[in-house]
Amino acid sequence: LVAAAAAVLVIAAGGYVAPMFLTAATGTVDVQSTPSGVEVRVDGERRGATPARLTLTAGAHTLELRGRGGPHVTPITVAAGVETTQHFDLVEKPQTGQLRVQSQPAGAKVQVDGVARGFAPVTLVQLAPGNHEVVLQSATASVTQTVTIRAGATANVVLPIAEPGQASAPGWMTLKSPVSLEVREKGKLLGTSDGDRLLLSAGRHELEIESAALDYRLTRSVQIVPGRTSALVVELPSGSVNLNASPWAEVFIDGQRAGDTPIGNLAVTIGPHEVLFKNPQLGEKRQTISVTLAAPVRLSVDMK
C-alpha cells in the first residue's frame, strides 16, 4: 500500500489521481550507412552499429559515427512520435589518379613535373589530382603538355613529336565536356577530355569522340593550325529517368528540384548525377545514378 501510495498524487478533496512519474516523449531515428557496421554514438554514448534503430527522447541530440575515416558528427532534432532516417555515405573515395602516356613514334623519354618516368608508352599511378607537366623527348625533339589528373580516373595523353624536316609544326586541340570522353582518329586513341589539350599534326582531322560507359558516340571535324589551339565543345544529350519513393518524396537532382514522386520519363543529361529524396516525416536519402543513352534509369527507394 505504501508503494502504491507513492506512485500517485492526490489532488484536492475530489479524489482525482494522476501519475507521479511521467514517461518522456520519444521519437525514432533509423541510422544507416554505406557500408554498414559502423559504430553509432548518441550524445557520446555508444548505441550499437549501423544499421541501428534508436528510440530517443524528443529534442536536440548529437549523432556520431566512428570509423571509415570518421568521426562523422551531425546534430539532429527528434520530434515526439516521429520516425526519421539518417544515412551516411562512408565509401572511401580514391585520393589519386593515373596517367597513360604514349608518343608518336613510340619510345620517347617521359618526364612528369621534371622527374624521369621511363619511356612511352607508360602508365603512371598514384598521381595527385591537379595539373601536371608532361615532357616527351626523342633524340632530336621534345614536346610539353599540361595534363589534369582527377582522383579515381585515368587520363590519357598521346603526343606526336615533330622531327626536323617535317613539313609543318603541329597544333593543339581542346575538348570541353562535363564528362570524360575519349578522342580517337581512325580507331586510334589520341587522348581524353581530361587532359589540358591534345597535340595534333597540322591539317584537317575527323575525330571520333565517345564514352562507352554512357553509350555515347559522335564524329566531329577539326582544323589544326600550326602552333595554335582549336577548341571543340561537346553538349551532351539527355537520357530518361524514372523515380519513385515509398510512401513519397520530394526529389532534387544535383541540387535542383525535380518534383514529387512518382516522376516518369524525366529528361536528364547523360552522365553521373546525385539524387536526393526528401520526406518531411521520414528524412532524406541520397543515391548516385549514371544516366546513359542505352536505357532509361529506374530508381525506387523506401523512405521508411
Coordinates of C-alpha atoms in Angstrom, one line a residue, residues 49-205:
A49 CA 26.4 -0.2 -35.1
T50 CA 24.7 0.6 -38.3
P51 CA 22.0 -0.2 -39.3
A52 CA 20.6 1.0 -36.0
R53 CA 17.0 1.8 -35.0
L54 CA 17.2 4.2 -32.0
T55 CA 14.5 5.4 -29.7
L56 CA 15.5 8.9 -28.3
T57 CA 13.9 11.5 -26.2
A58 CA 12.4 14.4 -28.1
G59 CA 14.7 17.3 -28.5
A60 CA 18.3 18.0 -29.8
H61 CA 21.0 15.3 -29.9
T62 CA 24.4 14.8 -31.4
L63 CA 24.7 11.8 -33.7
E64 CA 28.2 10.4 -34.3
L65 CA 29.5 7.6 -36.4
R66 CA 33.1 6.4 -35.7
G67 CA 35.2 4.5 -38.2
R68 CA 35.7 4.6 -42.0
G69 CA 37.6 7.9 -41.9
G70 CA 35.5 9.4 -39.1
P71 CA 34.3 10.6 -36.8
H72 CA 31.3 11.8 -38.7
V73 CA 29.2 14.1 -36.5
T74 CA 25.8 15.7 -37.2
P75 CA 23.3 17.4 -34.9
I76 CA 19.7 16.0 -35.1
T77 CA 16.4 17.1 -33.7
V78 CA 14.0 14.3 -32.6
A79 CA 10.3 15.0 -32.7
A80 CA 7.9 13.1 -30.4
G81 CA 6.2 10.2 -32.2
V82 CA 8.1 10.8 -35.4
E83 CA 10.5 8.4 -37.2
T84 CA 13.4 9.9 -39.2
T85 CA 16.2 8.4 -41.2
Q86 CA 19.8 9.4 -41.2
H87 CA 22.0 7.9 -44.0
F88 CA 25.8 8.3 -44.1
D89 CA 27.8 7.5 -47.3
L90 CA 31.2 6.4 -45.9
V91 CA 32.6 4.8 -49.1
E92 CA 36.2 5.8 -49.3
K93 CA 36.9 7.9 -52.3
P94 CA 40.1 7.5 -54.4
Q95 CA 42.7 10.0 -53.5
T96 CA 45.0 9.7 -56.5
G97 CA 44.7 9.2 -60.3
Q98 CA 46.6 7.6 -63.2
L99 CA 48.2 8.8 -66.4
R100 CA 48.7 6.8 -69.6
V101 CA 51.4 8.4 -71.8
Q102 CA 52.0 7.5 -75.4
S103 CA 54.2 9.0 -78.0
Q104 CA 54.2 9.0 -81.8
P105 CA 56.5 7.4 -82.7
A106 CA 56.8 5.2 -79.5
G107 CA 59.9 5.2 -77.3
A108 CA 60.1 8.8 -76.3
K109 CA 61.5 9.6 -72.8
V110 CA 58.8 10.7 -70.4
Q111 CA 59.2 13.3 -67.6
V112 CA 56.4 14.3 -65.3
D113 CA 56.9 17.5 -63.3
G114 CA 60.6 17.3 -64.0
V115 CA 61.0 13.7 -62.9
A116 CA 62.0 10.9 -65.3
R117 CA 59.3 8.3 -65.5
G118 CA 60.5 5.9 -68.2
F119 CA 59.7 5.6 -71.9
A120 CA 56.4 5.8 -73.7
P121 CA 54.1 4.0 -73.7
V122 CA 53.9 4.0 -69.9
T123 CA 51.1 4.1 -67.3
L124 CA 51.9 6.2 -64.1
V125 CA 49.9 5.5 -60.9
Q126 CA 49.2 7.4 -57.7
L127 CA 49.5 10.9 -59.1
A128 CA 48.0 13.7 -57.0
P129 CA 44.9 15.3 -58.5
G130 CA 45.6 18.6 -60.3
N131 CA 47.7 19.8 -63.2
H132 CA 51.0 18.1 -64.1
E133 CA 53.6 19.0 -66.8
V134 CA 54.4 16.1 -69.1
V135 CA 57.5 16.3 -71.3
L136 CA 58.3 13.8 -74.1
Q137 CA 61.8 13.8 -75.6
S138 CA 63.3 12.0 -78.6
A139 CA 66.8 12.2 -79.8
T140 CA 66.1 15.3 -81.8
A141 CA 62.9 16.9 -80.4
S142 CA 60.7 17.4 -77.4
V143 CA 57.2 18.4 -76.7
T144 CA 55.5 19.6 -73.5
Q145 CA 51.8 19.4 -72.4
T146 CA 49.9 20.1 -69.2
V147 CA 47.6 17.2 -68.1
T148 CA 44.9 17.4 -65.5
I149 CA 44.6 14.4 -63.2
R150 CA 41.3 13.5 -61.4
A151 CA 41.1 11.3 -58.4
G152 CA 39.9 7.7 -59.3
A153 CA 40.3 8.4 -63.1
T154 CA 42.9 7.6 -65.8
A155 CA 44.0 10.4 -68.1
N156 CA 45.3 9.5 -71.5
V157 CA 47.8 11.6 -73.5
V158 CA 49.2 10.8 -76.9
L159 CA 51.8 13.2 -78.2
P160 CA 53.3 13.3 -81.7
I161 CA 56.9 14.5 -81.7
A162 CA 57.7 16.9 -84.6
E163 CA 61.1 15.7 -86.0
P164 CA 63.4 18.0 -88.0
G165 CA 62.4 18.3 -91.7
Q166 CA 58.7 17.8 -91.2
A167 CA 56.5 19.9 -93.5
S168 CA 54.8 21.8 -90.7
A169 CA 54.7 22.2 -87.0
P170 CA 51.8 20.6 -85.0
G171 CA 49.0 22.4 -83.2
W172 CA 46.6 21.7 -80.4
M173 CA 43.0 20.9 -79.7
T174 CA 41.0 21.3 -76.5
L175 CA 37.8 19.3 -75.9
K176 CA 35.4 20.7 -73.3
S177 CA 32.9 18.2 -71.8
P178 CA 31.2 17.8 -68.4
V179 CA 32.2 14.0 -68.5
S180 CA 35.3 12.2 -69.6
L181 CA 35.3 11.4 -73.3
E182 CA 37.9 9.5 -75.4
V183 CA 39.2 11.0 -78.6
R184 CA 40.1 8.7 -81.5
E185 CA 41.2 9.1 -85.1
K186 CA 40.6 6.1 -87.4
G187 CA 40.1 4.0 -84.3
K188 CA 43.4 5.0 -82.7
L189 CA 43.3 6.6 -79.2
L190 CA 44.6 10.2 -79.2
G191 CA 43.7 11.1 -75.6
T192 CA 40.7 12.1 -73.4
S193 CA 38.9 15.3 -72.5
D194 CA 40.5 15.1 -69.1
G195 CA 43.8 16.5 -70.4
D196 CA 44.6 20.2 -70.9
R197 CA 44.9 19.8 -74.7
L198 CA 45.8 17.4 -77.4
L199 CA 48.8 17.8 -79.7
L200 CA 47.9 17.0 -83.3
S201 CA 49.6 17.4 -86.7
A202 CA 48.5 20.4 -88.8
G203 CA 45.6 19.9 -91.1
R204 CA 42.0 18.6 -91.0
H205 CA 41.1 15.7 -88.7

